[in-house]
Coordinates of C-alpha atoms and ligand atoms in Angstrom, one line a residue:
X1 CA -6.6 12.0 -5.2
X2 CA -4.1 10.0 -3.2
X3 CA -0.9 9.7 -5.3
X4 CA 1.5 9.4 -2.4
X5 CA 2.3 5.8 -3.5
X6 CA 4.6 5.1 -0.6
X7 CA 4.4 1.3 -0.7
X8 CA 7.7 -0.5 -1.4
X9 CA 7.8 -2.0 -4.9
X10 CA 4.8 0.0 -6.2
X11 CA 4.7 2.2 -9.3
X12 CA 1.3 1.8 -10.9
X13 CA 0.2 5.3 -9.9
X14 CA 3.4 6.8 -11.3
X15 CA 3.1 5.0 -14.6
X16 CA -0.5 6.1 -15.0
X17 CA 0.3 9.8 -14.1
X18 CA 3.3 9.9 -16.4
X19 CA 1.8 7.8 -19.3
X20 CA -2.0 8.6 -19.3
X21 CA -2.7 11.6 -17.1
X22 CA -5.9 12.5 -18.8
X23 CA -7.6 9.3 -17.6
X24 CA -7.0 10.5 -14.0
X25 CA -8.1 14.0 -14.8
X26 CA -11.3 12.6 -16.4
X27 CA -11.9 10.3 -13.5
X28 CA -11.5 13.1 -11.0
X29 CA -13.7 15.5 -13.0
X30 CA -16.5 12.8 -13.1
X31 CA -16.0 12.2 -9.3
X32 CA -16.2 15.9 -8.7
X33 CA -19.3 16.4 -10.7
X34 CA -20.9 13.3 -9.1
X35 CA -20.4 14.6 -5.5
X36 CA -20.8 18.3 -6.2
X37 CA -17.1 19.1 -5.5
X38 CA -15.6 22.0 -7.4
X39 CA -12.0 21.5 -6.3
X40 CA -9.7 18.5 -7.0
X41 CA -6.3 18.0 -5.5
X42 CA -3.8 15.4 -6.4
X43 CA -1.3 14.7 -3.6
X44 CA 1.8 13.4 -5.4
X45 CA 5.0 12.3 -3.6
X46 CA 8.0 14.5 -4.2
X47 CA 10.0 11.5 -5.5
X48 CA 7.9 11.7 -8.6
X49 CA 9.1 14.9 -10.4
X50 CA 8.2 13.6 -13.9
X51 CA 4.7 12.7 -12.8
X52 CA 4.2 16.1 -11.2
X53 CA 5.4 17.9 -14.3
X54 CA 3.3 15.8 -16.6
X55 CA 0.2 16.1 -14.5
X56 CA 0.6 19.9 -14.2
X57 CA 1.0 20.2 -18.0
X58 CA -2.0 18.0 -18.6
X59 CA -4.2 19.9 -16.2
X60 CA -3.2 23.2 -18.0
X61 CA -4.1 21.7 -21.4
X62 CA -7.4 20.3 -20.1
X63 CA -8.3 23.7 -18.7
X64 CA -7.4 25.4 -22.0
X65 CA -9.6 22.9 -23.9
X66 CA -12.5 23.5 -21.5
X67 CA -12.5 20.0 -19.8
X68 CA -11.6 21.6 -16.5
X69 CA -12.4 25.1 -15.1
X70 CA -15.4 27.2 -14.4
X71 CA -17.6 25.5 -17.1
X72 CA -16.6 21.9 -17.6
X73 CA -17.4 20.9 -21.2
X74 CA -20.2 23.5 -21.4
X75 CA -22.1 21.9 -18.5
X76 CA -22.3 25.1 -16.5
X77 CA -20.5 23.2 -13.6
X78 CA -17.1 24.0 -12.3
X79 CA -14.2 21.7 -11.5
X80 CA -10.7 23.0 -10.9
X81 CA -7.6 20.8 -10.3
X82 CA -4.2 21.3 -8.8
X83 CA -1.2 19.2 -7.8
X84 CA 0.2 19.2 -4.3
X85 CA 3.7 17.8 -3.6
X86 CA 4.4 15.6 -0.6
X87 CA 7.6 15.7 1.4
X88 CA 8.7 12.1 1.8
X89 CA 6.6 10.8 4.6
X90 CA 5.1 7.4 4.3
X91 CA 2.3 8.1 6.8
X92 CA 1.1 11.0 4.7
X93 CA -0.4 8.4 2.4
X94 CA -2.9 7.7 5.1
X95 CA -5.8 10.0 4.1
X96 CA -6.2 12.0 7.2
X97 CA -2.4 12.6 7.7
X98 CA -2.5 13.7 4.0
X99 CA -5.2 16.3 4.9
X100 CA -3.0 17.7 7.7
X101 CA -0.1 17.9 5.3
X102 CA -2.1 19.7 2.6
X103 CA -3.3 22.1 5.3
X104 CA 0.3 22.9 6.1
X105 CA 0.8 20.9 9.3
X106 CA 2.9 17.9 10.3
X107 CA 1.4 14.7 8.8
X108 CA -0.3 13.2 11.9
X109 CA -3.2 10.9 11.6
X110 CA -6.6 12.4 12.6
X111 CA -9.0 10.6 14.9
X112 CA -12.0 9.2 13.1
X113 CA -14.9 10.0 13.3
X114 CA -15.5 12.4 11.7
X115 CA -14.7 10.7 8.4
X116 CA -13.2 12.9 5.7
X117 CA -16.4 12.5 3.7
X118 CA -18.1 14.4 6.5
X119 CA -15.3 16.8 7.6
X120 CA -12.1 16.6 5.6
X121 CA -9.9 19.2 4.0
X122 CA -10.4 22.6 5.7
X123 CA -13.4 21.0 7.5
X124 CA -15.2 20.4 4.3
X125 CA -16.6 17.1 3.0
X126 CA -13.8 15.4 1.1
X127 CA -13.7 12.3 -1.1
X128 CA -10.2 10.6 -1.1
X129 CA -9.4 7.8 -3.5
X130 CA -6.3 6.3 -5.0
X131 CA -5.1 7.2 -8.5
X132 CA -6.0 3.8 -9.9
X133 CA -9.5 3.9 -8.4
X134 CA -10.3 7.3 -9.9
X135 CA -8.6 6.4 -13.3
X136 CA -10.8 3.3 -13.6
X137 CA -14.0 5.4 -13.5
X138 CA -13.9 6.7 -17.1
X139 CA -13.6 3.1 -18.4
X140 CA -16.5 1.9 -16.3
X141 CA -18.7 4.7 -17.5
X142 CA -17.7 4.3 -21.2
X143 CA -18.0 0.5 -21.4
X144 CA -20.6 -0.1 -18.7
X145 CA -20.5 -1.8 -15.3
X146 CA -21.2 -5.2 -16.8
X147 CA -18.0 -5.0 -18.9
X148 CA -15.9 -4.3 -15.8
X149 CA -17.8 -6.9 -13.7
X150 CA -16.9 -9.4 -16.4
X151 CA -13.3 -9.5 -15.1
X152 CA -12.2 -11.0 -11.8
X153 CA -13.5 -13.6 -9.4
X154 CA -15.8 -13.7 -6.3
X155 CA -16.3 -10.2 -5.0
X156 CA -13.1 -8.9 -6.4
X157 CA -14.2 -7.6 -9.7
X158 CA -12.2 -5.9 -12.5
X159 CA -8.4 -5.8 -12.9
X160 CA -5.4 -4.8 -10.8
X161 CA -2.1 -3.5 -12.1
X162 CA 0.2 -5.9 -10.2
X163 CA 3.7 -4.6 -9.8
X164 CA 6.7 -7.0 -9.8
X165 CA 9.7 -5.8 -7.9
X166 CA 12.6 -6.8 -5.7
X167 CA 14.8 -9.7 -6.7
X168 CA 12.9 -10.5 -10.0
X169 CA 14.2 -11.2 -13.5
X170 CA 11.5 -9.2 -15.3
X171 CA 10.3 -6.5 -13.0
X172 CA 7.3 -4.3 -14.2
X173 CA 3.6 -3.9 -14.2
X174 CA 1.2 -6.6 -15.2
X175 CA -2.5 -5.6 -15.3
X176 CA -4.6 -8.7 -14.9
X177 CA -8.1 -9.7 -13.7
X178 CA -8.2 -10.9 -10.1
X179 CA -8.0 -14.6 -9.8
X180 CA -4.5 -15.5 -11.1
X181 CA -2.0 -16.9 -8.7
X182 CA 1.1 -15.3 -7.2
X183 CA 3.2 -18.1 -8.7
X184 CA 1.9 -17.2 -12.2
X185 CA 2.9 -13.6 -11.6
X186 CA 6.4 -14.1 -10.2
X187 CA 7.4 -17.1 -12.3
X188 CA 5.5 -16.8 -15.6
X189 CA 5.5 -13.0 -15.9
X190 CA 8.4 -12.2 -13.7
X191 CA 10.7 -15.1 -14.8
X192 CA 11.7 -15.9 -11.3
X193 CA 14.5 -14.2 -9.4
X194 CA 17.1 -11.9 -11.0
X195 CA 19.9 -13.9 -9.3
X196 CA 18.6 -17.2 -10.7
X197 CA 18.3 -18.7 -7.2
X198 CA 15.2 -20.2 -5.7
X199 CA 12.4 -17.9 -4.6
X200 CA 12.2 -17.9 -0.8
X201 CA 9.7 -15.2 0.1
X202 CA 7.2 -13.0 -1.5
X203 CA 5.7 -9.9 0.2
X204 CA 2.4 -8.7 -1.2
X205 CA 0.7 -5.4 -0.4
X206 CA 3.6 -3.1 0.5
X207 CA 5.7 -2.9 3.6
X208 CA 2.7 -3.6 5.8
X209 CA 1.7 -6.7 3.8
X210 CA 2.4 -10.3 4.8
X211 CA 5.0 -12.7 3.4
X212 CA 2.6 -15.1 1.7
X213 CA 3.2 -18.7 2.8
X214 CA 4.8 -20.7 0.0
X215 CA 1.9 -23.2 0.3
X216 CA -0.4 -20.3 -0.8
X217 CA 1.5 -19.2 -3.8
X218 CA -0.9 -21.1 -6.0
X219 CA -4.0 -19.7 -4.4
X220 CA -6.1 -17.2 -6.5
X221 CA -5.2 -13.6 -5.9
X222 CA -8.3 -11.8 -4.7
X223 CA -9.2 -9.6 -1.7
X224 CA -11.3 -12.1 0.1
X225 CA -9.2 -15.2 -0.4
X226 CA -6.2 -13.2 0.7
X227 CA -7.9 -11.8 3.7
X228 CA -9.1 -15.2 4.8
X229 CA -5.4 -16.3 5.0
X230 CA -4.3 -13.1 6.9
X231 CA -2.7 -11.7 3.7
X232 CA -3.4 -8.4 1.9
X233 CA -3.5 -7.5 -1.8
X234 CA -3.4 -3.8 -1.1
X235 CA -2.0 -1.8 -4.0
X236 CA -0.8 -4.9 -5.8
X237 CA 2.9 -4.5 -5.0
X238 CA 4.8 -7.8 -5.1
X239 CA 8.4 -7.9 -3.7
X240 CA 10.4 -11.1 -4.3
X241 CA 13.4 -12.4 -2.2
X242 CA 15.6 -15.3 -3.1
X243 CA 16.9 -18.1 -0.8
X244 CA 19.7 -15.9 0.7
X245 CA 17.1 -13.6 2.4
X246 CA 17.2 -13.6 6.2
X247 CA 13.5 -13.4 7.3
X248 CA 14.4 -12.4 10.8
X249 CA 16.2 -9.4 9.5
X250 CA 13.2 -8.6 7.2
X251 CA 10.9 -8.8 10.2
X252 CA 13.2 -6.6 12.2
X253 CA 13.2 -4.1 9.2
X254 CA 9.3 -4.0 9.3
X255 CA 9.4 -2.9 12.9
X256 CA 12.2 -0.5 12.2
X257 CA 10.3 1.0 9.3
X258 CA 7.3 1.5 11.5
X259 CA 9.5 3.2 14.2
X260 CA 10.9 5.6 11.6
X261 CA 7.6 6.3 9.8
X262 CA 5.2 6.3 12.8
X263 CA 3.4 9.6 13.1
X264 CA 3.8 9.2 16.9
X265 CA 0.1 9.8 17.8
X266 CA -0.5 6.5 19.5
X267 CA 1.6 4.4 21.9
X268 CA 1.3 0.9 20.4
X269 CA 2.8 2.1 17.1
X270 CA 5.2 4.7 18.4
X271 CA 6.7 2.7 21.3
X272 CA 5.7 -0.8 20.2
X273 CA 7.7 -0.7 17.0
X274 CA 10.9 0.2 18.9
X275 CA 10.3 -2.6 21.4
X276 CA 9.6 -4.9 18.5
X277 CA 13.1 -4.3 17.0
X278 CA 14.6 -5.0 20.5
X279 CA 12.6 -8.3 21.0
X280 CA 13.5 -9.6 17.5
X281 CA 17.1 -8.9 18.3
X282 CA 16.8 -10.9 21.5
X283 CA 15.2 -13.8 19.7
X284 CA 18.0 -13.9 17.1
X285 CA 20.7 -13.5 19.9
X286 CA 19.1 -16.5 21.8
X287 CA 20.4 -18.7 19.0
X288 CA 19.3 -22.2 19.3
X289 CA 18.4 -22.1 23.0
X290 CA 14.7 -23.1 23.0
X291 CA 14.1 -21.9 26.6
X292 CA 15.5 -18.4 25.8
X293 CA 13.3 -18.2 22.7
X294 CA 10.0 -19.2 24.3
X295 CA 9.6 -16.1 26.4
X296 CA 10.7 -13.7 23.7
X297 CA 8.5 -15.3 21.0
X298 CA 5.5 -15.0 23.4
X299 CA 6.4 -11.4 24.0
X300 CA 6.7 -10.7 20.3
X301 CA 3.2 -12.3 19.8
X302 CA 1.7 -10.2 22.6
X303 CA 3.3 -7.0 21.2
X304 CA 2.0 -7.8 17.8
X305 CA -1.5 -8.3 19.3
X306 CA -1.3 -4.9 21.0
X307 CA -0.1 -3.2 17.9
X308 CA -2.7 -4.8 15.6
X309 CA -5.7 -4.1 17.8
X310 CA -4.6 -1.0 19.7
X311 CA -3.2 1.2 16.9
X312 CA -5.1 4.1 15.5
X313 CA -4.3 3.4 11.9
X314 CA -2.9 0.6 9.7
X315 CA 0.7 1.8 10.1
X316 CA 0.9 0.3 13.6
X317 CA -2.1 -2.0 13.0
X318 CA -0.5 -3.9 10.1
X319 CA 3.2 -3.9 10.9
X320 CA 2.6 -7.2 12.7
X321 CA 1.6 -8.8 9.3
X322 CA 5.1 -9.0 7.8
X323 CA 6.6 -9.8 11.3
X324 CA 4.2 -12.6 12.1
X325 CA 4.2 -14.1 8.7
X326 CA 8.1 -14.1 8.6
X327 CA 8.1 -15.8 12.1
X328 CA 5.4 -18.3 11.2
X329 CA 6.6 -19.3 7.8
X330 CA 10.4 -19.1 8.3
X331 CA 11.0 -19.9 12.1
X332 CA 14.4 -21.4 11.3
X333 CA 15.7 -17.9 10.3
X334 CA 14.8 -16.8 13.9
X335 CA 16.9 -19.8 15.2
X336 CA 13.8 -21.8 16.1
X337 CA 12.4 -25.0 14.6
X338 CA 8.8 -23.9 14.6
X339 CA 6.7 -21.2 16.4
X340 CA 4.5 -23.8 17.9
X341 CA 7.5 -25.6 19.3
X342 CA 8.8 -22.3 20.7
X343 CA 5.5 -21.6 22.4
X344 CA 5.3 -25.1 23.9
X345 CA 8.9 -24.8 25.3
Ligands
LIG1 C1 0.3 4.4 6.7 C2 -0.6 4.4 5.5 C3 -0.1 4.7 4.3 C4 -0.9 4.8 3.2 N1 -0.3 5.1 2.0 C5 -1.1 5.2 0.9 C6 -0.6 5.6 -0.4 O1 0.6 5.9 -0.5 N2 -1.5 5.7 -1.5 C7 -2.8 5.3 -1.3 O2 -3.5 5.4 -2.3 N3 -3.3 4.9 -0.2 C8 -2.5 4.9 0.9 N4 -3.1 4.5 2.1 C9 -4.5 4.2 2.2 C10 -5.4 5.4 2.3 O3 -5.5 5.7 3.7 C11 -6.8 5.3 1.7 O4 -7.3 4.1 2.2 C12 -6.8 5.3 0.2 O5 -6.3 6.6 -0.2 C13 -8.2 5.1 -0.3 O6 -8.2 4.9 -1.6 P1 -9.0 3.8 -2.4 O7 -10.1 3.4 -1.6 O8 -9.3 4.4 -3.7 O9 -7.9 2.7 -2.5 C14 -2.3 4.4 3.3 C15 -2.8 4.1 4.5 C16 -1.9 4.0 5.6 C17 -2.5 3.6 7.0
LIG2 S1 -0.7 3.7 14.2 FE1 1.2 4.8 14.1 S2 1.0 6.1 12.2 FE2 -1.1 5.4 12.8 S3 -1.9 7.0 14.2 FE3 -0.9 5.5 15.5 S4 1.2 6.4 15.7 FE4 0.3 7.4 14.0

């Protein structure tokens, strides 16, 4: 179970592990019995000491009660569980880097194929899913697929615990069916910004997610509609910024984050992220000189293309999402009137 929850502004996994650990244990036991696995591991980030302690206690109690162990609920089938603690690396949330970490090595992404389902932990077939995915299984089995299908829209069925964070008056978790809008979440549930100023930008889907264009804040939140606009729903993390935010600096931060967290295995991510910081600095330094911008904006676009299509995993592959969306929706923060004008110059 992937409980690394490294995305900025996300805490749904933590709340579930701390508040309802037996749902996760039940979901993992069901998954284990379904695929014939006898060993379940939960990889929890070290920043979650309460979740780790709660989960360990709950596993011990479930074992004592016969819900885990050599004979799960008298079925004659075994399923054991244990908790493994991460060590503060964002990329260890990527499932193959996580396998390396559990095996005691540096968290570096593995080449695929083979997929972990074929050759995963210690070379054995391994199913890896997120906390929320696994914890949803007991409800679906108890109430039936049609019940779960009844929530949501399009192909995005069920619910998602959206997490409101950043500059927001009422931060927290809102579990809703897919289909509501970003504006409903940040304004109706979140109450707008904590500073009381206008909302300028909203990043959805963690540090690799886009800044959703203000024109799309009323669009329904579902995987397909978001993907069609180049956005991501991801783990449902929503980070709000008010009108004092400098989007060029936030784009720079995305590149810097990638440079810090890159596992270093592939060049577009390892080197591209550092070059990305430099080129954004040059764009900002060019001030309002359109001729100086044009070449640098084209270079940034080309670099983003290389990272997006040439990286081995979503770390380098999706860092262009926040960068490009910041540039396209807030060009004035980069000192340019519009990205199309910069390209034409
Ligand atoms: C750089 C990077 C970091 C990731 N971090 C997490 C994470 O913290 N938690 C998580 O569940 N998935 C994370 N993922 C996604 C996992 O690789 C994988 O898709 C996920 O565990 C699958 O679970 P699901 O299909 O149940 O959502 C990350 C992916 C990448 C590329
Ligand atoms: S994209 Fe970045 S994090 Fe992913 S494998 Fe390449 S270097 Fe590692």
